[in-house]
Amino acid sequence: MAILNIKKYPEQVLKTVAKPVKEITPSLVSLANDMLETMYGAPGVGLAAPQVGYSIRLAVIDTRYRDESGQVDESQMTELEKAVPFPLKLFNPVILKKEGKIKYEEGCLSVPGFAEGVPRSEYVEFEAVTPDNKKIVIKTDGLLAICIQHEIDHLNGKLFIDRLSTVKRTLIKTKIKKHG
């Protein structure tokens, strides 16, 4: 396992639409494991391959809340989230269905120091391929629904700041360029 370097806005790889994974190789499974390790160390709840410099459709997610001792606390999770086999290593994730509207305070490991309310769908159904080449479909709400939308945005070359009003987005981009 290795900790990877997290790319920061405005690096070009973060603005590029990632390529589909044609074949899940041992090296890609190893990359997914390294991404998970990097995400936990950051700490974060999701990480997309472009954030570590790979323009491929791969994301890792673990939105389980942990207490100070590192134990998972399911009281913070919805019933749908409790049924998910975390941690998720998702190749070629695609959202199949979205319902409802919610505004959620999001941050991003590639845009450190900023958090804003982002409009998202409250419920999503998505499919992806696992490291052992099985197609899975997950129906979820809660933080996982927010997180999968955020990570798929990364795979499409979008950052959460791209979903903000022009004024807020410009303000954040200006601050980043000043303090770069």
mmCIF file of C-alpha atoms in Angstrom:
data_model
loop_
_atom_site.group_PDB
_atom_site.id
_atom_site.type_symbol
_atom_site.label_atom_id
_atom_site.label_comp_id
_atom_site.label_asym_id
_atom_site.label_seq_id
_atom_site.Cartn_x
_atom_site.Cartn_y
_atom_site.Cartn_z
ATOM 1 C CA MET A 1 0.000 0.000 0.000
ATOM 2 C CA ALA A 2 1.164 3.491 -0.811
ATOM 3 C CA ILE A 3 -0.056 6.982 -0.020
ATOM 4 C CA LEU A 4 -0.572 8.860 -3.279
ATOM 5 C CA ASN A 5 -0.162 12.567 -4.001
ATOM 6 C CA ILE A 6 -3.557 14.318 -4.156
ATOM 7 C CA LYS A 7 -3.796 16.767 -7.062
ATOM 8 C CA LYS A 8 -5.078 20.245 -6.260
ATOM 9 C CA TYR A 9 -7.183 22.678 -8.276
ATOM 10 C CA PRO A 10 -6.321 24.018 -10.936
ATOM 11 C CA GLU A 11 -4.327 20.954 -12.142
ATOM 12 C CA GLN A 12 -5.424 19.891 -15.631
ATOM 13 C CA VAL A 13 -6.152 16.233 -14.764
ATOM 14 C CA LEU A 14 -9.013 17.472 -12.538
ATOM 15 C CA LYS A 15 -10.680 19.172 -15.531
ATOM 16 C CA THR A 16 -10.395 16.196 -17.899
ATOM 17 C CA VAL A 17 -13.144 13.645 -18.544
ATOM 18 C CA ALA A 18 -11.727 10.300 -17.364
ATOM 19 C CA LYS A 19 -11.542 7.303 -19.693
ATOM 20 C CA PRO A 20 -13.553 4.130 -19.033
ATOM 21 C CA VAL A 21 -11.649 1.166 -17.609
ATOM 22 C CA LYS A 22 -11.638 -1.535 -20.297
ATOM 23 C CA GLU A 23 -10.066 -4.285 -18.183
ATOM 24 C CA ILE A 24 -9.583 -4.535 -14.425
ATOM 25 C CA THR A 25 -5.943 -5.529 -14.015
ATOM 26 C CA PRO A 26 -4.008 -6.372 -10.830
ATOM 27 C CA SER A 27 -2.253 -2.994 -11.110
ATOM 28 C CA LEU A 28 -5.641 -1.189 -11.177
ATOM 29 C CA VAL A 29 -6.820 -3.168 -8.135
ATOM 30 C CA SER A 30 -3.571 -2.131 -6.430
ATOM 31 C CA LEU A 31 -4.244 1.502 -7.424
ATOM 32 C CA ALA A 32 -7.752 1.246 -5.889
ATOM 33 C CA ASN A 33 -6.215 -0.069 -2.632
ATOM 34 C CA ASP A 34 -3.649 2.759 -2.612
ATOM 35 C CA MET A 35 -6.429 5.276 -3.259
ATOM 36 C CA LEU A 36 -8.381 3.909 -0.285
ATOM 37 C CA GLU A 37 -5.301 4.217 1.938
ATOM 38 C CA THR A 38 -4.728 7.781 0.671
ATOM 39 C CA MET A 39 -8.392 8.692 1.274
ATOM 40 C CA TYR A 40 -8.351 7.364 4.856
ATOM 41 C CA GLY A 41 -5.092 9.215 5.561
ATOM 42 C CA ALA A 42 -6.318 12.548 4.160
ATOM 43 C CA PRO A 43 -8.941 12.054 5.807
ATOM 44 C CA GLY A 44 -11.816 11.886 3.349
ATOM 45 C CA VAL A 45 -14.868 9.796 2.474
ATOM 46 C CA GLY A 46 -14.330 9.519 -1.283
ATOM 47 C CA LEU A 47 -11.532 9.768 -3.814
ATOM 48 C CA ALA A 48 -11.590 9.596 -7.611
ATOM 49 C CA ALA A 49 -8.631 8.458 -9.726
ATOM 50 C CA PRO A 50 -8.158 11.887 -11.395
ATOM 51 C CA GLN A 51 -7.493 13.316 -7.914
ATOM 52 C CA VAL A 52 -4.348 11.188 -7.762
ATOM 53 C CA GLY A 53 -3.330 11.830 -11.368
ATOM 54 C CA TYR A 54 -5.000 8.933 -13.204
ATOM 55 C CA SER A 55 -7.581 9.926 -15.814
ATOM 56 C CA ILE A 56 -9.603 6.707 -15.515
ATOM 57 C CA ARG A 57 -13.125 5.988 -14.251
ATOM 58 C CA LEU A 58 -12.306 4.634 -10.801
ATOM 59 C CA ALA A 59 -13.499 5.901 -7.415
ATOM 60 C CA VAL A 60 -13.231 4.658 -3.837
ATOM 61 C CA ILE A 61 -15.757 5.524 -1.138
ATOM 62 C CA ASP A 62 -16.250 4.829 2.558
ATOM 63 C CA THR A 63 -18.811 7.144 4.130
ATOM 64 C CA ARG A 64 -19.136 5.233 7.402
ATOM 65 C CA TYR A 65 -18.867 7.520 10.426
ATOM 66 C CA ARG A 66 -16.136 6.498 12.867
ATOM 67 C CA ASP A 67 -15.781 7.564 16.490
ATOM 68 C CA GLU A 68 -12.476 8.688 18.066
ATOM 69 C CA SER A 69 -11.351 5.081 18.555
ATOM 70 C CA GLY A 70 -11.940 4.293 14.871
ATOM 71 C CA GLN A 71 -15.020 2.151 15.496
ATOM 72 C CA VAL A 72 -17.824 2.422 12.933
ATOM 73 C CA ASP A 73 -20.910 4.154 14.338
ATOM 74 C CA GLU A 74 -23.919 3.083 12.260
ATOM 75 C CA SER A 75 -26.277 5.397 14.166
ATOM 76 C CA GLN A 76 -25.245 8.164 11.726
ATOM 77 C CA MET A 77 -26.184 6.042 8.671
ATOM 78 C CA THR A 78 -29.479 5.589 6.829
ATOM 79 C CA GLU A 79 -30.970 2.093 6.439
ATOM 80 C CA LEU A 80 -29.924 2.049 2.766
ATOM 81 C CA GLU A 81 -26.333 2.990 3.663
ATOM 82 C CA LYS A 82 -26.120 0.223 6.304
ATOM 83 C CA ALA A 83 -26.748 -2.362 3.553
ATOM 84 C CA VAL A 84 -23.715 -1.251 1.488
ATOM 85 C CA PRO A 85 -20.537 -3.403 1.495
ATOM 86 C CA PHE A 86 -18.002 -0.697 2.451
ATOM 87 C CA PRO A 87 -15.358 0.197 1.498
ATOM 88 C CA LEU A 88 -16.393 0.611 -2.148
ATOM 89 C CA LYS A 89 -13.916 0.291 -5.009
ATOM 90 C CA LEU A 90 -15.899 1.303 -8.079
ATOM 91 C CA PHE A 91 -14.802 0.920 -11.694
ATOM 92 C CA ASN A 92 -16.865 2.767 -14.329
ATOM 93 C CA PRO A 93 -19.586 3.977 -11.928
ATOM 94 C CA VAL A 94 -22.740 5.326 -13.589
ATOM 95 C CA ILE A 95 -25.801 6.916 -11.991
ATOM 96 C CA LEU A 96 -28.952 5.180 -13.208
ATOM 97 C CA LYS A 97 -31.585 7.169 -11.330
ATOM 98 C CA LYS A 98 -31.795 10.346 -9.221
ATOM 99 C CA GLU A 99 -34.645 11.581 -7.046
ATOM 100 C CA GLY A 100 -35.285 14.492 -4.717
ATOM 101 C CA LYS A 101 -33.232 17.581 -4.002
ATOM 102 C CA ILE A 102 -30.933 18.366 -1.124
ATOM 103 C CA LYS A 103 -28.250 20.958 -0.433
ATOM 104 C CA TYR A 104 -25.226 19.491 1.314
ATOM 105 C CA GLU A 105 -22.113 21.184 2.704
ATOM 106 C CA GLU A 106 -19.302 19.662 0.635
ATOM 107 C CA GLY A 107 -15.571 19.948 0.714
ATOM 108 C CA CYS A 108 -12.963 18.313 -1.485
ATOM 109 C CA LEU A 109 -9.450 16.973 -0.981
ATOM 110 C CA SER A 110 -8.495 18.696 -4.267
ATOM 111 C CA VAL A 111 -9.889 22.056 -3.093
ATOM 112 C CA PRO A 112 -8.635 22.108 0.517
ATOM 113 C CA GLY A 113 -9.913 24.692 2.955
ATOM 114 C CA PHE A 114 -13.225 25.354 1.209
ATOM 115 C CA ALA A 115 -16.716 23.995 1.869
ATOM 116 C CA GLU A 116 -20.003 25.140 0.394
ATOM 117 C CA GLY A 117 -23.608 23.980 0.151
ATOM 118 C CA VAL A 118 -23.972 22.098 -3.132
ATOM 119 C CA PRO A 119 -27.328 21.147 -4.676
ATOM 120 C CA ARG A 120 -27.545 17.368 -5.210
ATOM 121 C CA SER A 121 -30.120 14.613 -5.607
ATOM 122 C CA GLU A 122 -31.240 13.121 -2.299
ATOM 123 C CA TYR A 123 -31.545 9.524 -3.585
ATOM 124 C CA VAL A 124 -29.520 7.788 -6.286
ATOM 125 C CA GLU A 125 -29.201 4.389 -7.859
ATOM 126 C CA PHE A 126 -25.856 3.628 -9.433
ATOM 127 C CA GLU A 127 -24.009 0.728 -10.959
ATOM 128 C CA ALA A 128 -20.324 -0.036 -11.094
ATOM 129 C CA VAL A 129 -17.911 -2.922 -11.527
ATOM 130 C CA THR A 130 -16.034 -4.267 -8.497
ATOM 131 C CA PRO A 131 -12.342 -5.269 -8.454
ATOM 132 C CA ASP A 132 -13.410 -8.905 -8.931
ATOM 133 C CA ASN A 133 -15.233 -7.907 -12.140
ATOM 134 C CA LYS A 134 -18.795 -8.141 -10.777
ATOM 135 C CA LYS A 135 -21.421 -5.582 -11.739
ATOM 136 C CA ILE A 136 -23.186 -4.149 -8.683
ATOM 137 C CA VAL A 137 -26.179 -1.842 -8.370
ATOM 138 C CA ILE A 138 -26.520 0.250 -5.209
ATOM 139 C CA LYS A 139 -29.638 2.183 -4.189
ATOM 140 C CA THR A 140 -28.822 4.786 -1.588
ATOM 141 C CA ASP A 141 -29.474 8.081 0.109
ATOM 142 C CA GLY A 142 -27.640 9.961 2.855
ATOM 143 C CA LEU A 143 -23.961 10.813 2.637
ATOM 144 C CA LEU A 144 -23.260 7.968 0.191
ATOM 145 C CA ALA A 145 -25.713 9.465 -2.341
ATOM 146 C CA ILE A 146 -23.942 12.839 -2.043
ATOM 147 C CA CYS A 147 -20.494 11.246 -2.242
ATOM 148 C CA ILE A 148 -21.129 9.139 -5.367
ATOM 149 C CA GLN A 149 -22.434 12.230 -7.184
ATOM 150 C CA HIS A 150 -19.330 14.175 -6.084
ATOM 151 C CA GLU A 151 -16.949 11.399 -7.230
ATOM 152 C CA ILE A 152 -18.699 10.911 -10.586
ATOM 153 C CA ASP A 153 -18.375 14.680 -11.096
ATOM 154 C CA HIS A 154 -14.598 14.204 -10.704
ATOM 155 C CA LEU A 155 -14.686 11.476 -13.360
ATOM 156 C CA ASN A 156 -16.468 13.951 -15.637
ATOM 157 C CA GLY A 157 -13.858 16.678 -15.094
ATOM 158 C CA LYS A 158 -16.009 18.696 -12.655
ATOM 159 C CA LEU A 159 -15.285 19.949 -9.147
ATOM 160 C CA PHE A 160 -17.893 20.826 -6.533
ATOM 161 C CA ILE A 161 -17.038 24.505 -7.046
ATOM 162 C CA ASP A 162 -18.299 24.154 -10.639
ATOM 163 C CA ARG A 163 -21.790 23.562 -9.177
ATOM 164 C CA LEU A 164 -21.800 26.811 -7.198
ATOM 165 C CA SER A 165 -23.140 30.200 -8.264
ATOM 166 C CA THR A 166 -20.824 32.216 -10.508
ATOM 167 C CA VAL A 167 -20.124 34.655 -7.665
ATOM 168 C CA LYS A 168 -19.161 31.963 -5.117
ATOM 169 C CA ARG A 169 -17.124 30.004 -7.684
ATOM 170 C CA THR A 170 -15.203 33.129 -8.772
ATOM 171 C CA LEU A 171 -14.538 34.096 -5.151
ATOM 172 C CA ILE A 172 -13.092 30.664 -4.325
ATOM 173 C CA LYS A 173 -11.010 30.476 -7.531
ATOM 174 C CA THR A 174 -9.609 33.965 -6.843
ATOM 175 C CA LYS A 175 -8.635 32.992 -3.259
ATOM 176 C CA ILE A 176 -6.950 29.795 -4.517
ATOM 177 C CA LYS A 177 -4.958 31.705 -7.162
ATOM 178 C CA LYS A 178 -3.859 34.322 -4.587
ATOM 179 C CA HIS A 179 -2.711 31.788 -2.003
ATOM 180 C CA GLY A 180 -1.842 29.108 -4.563
#
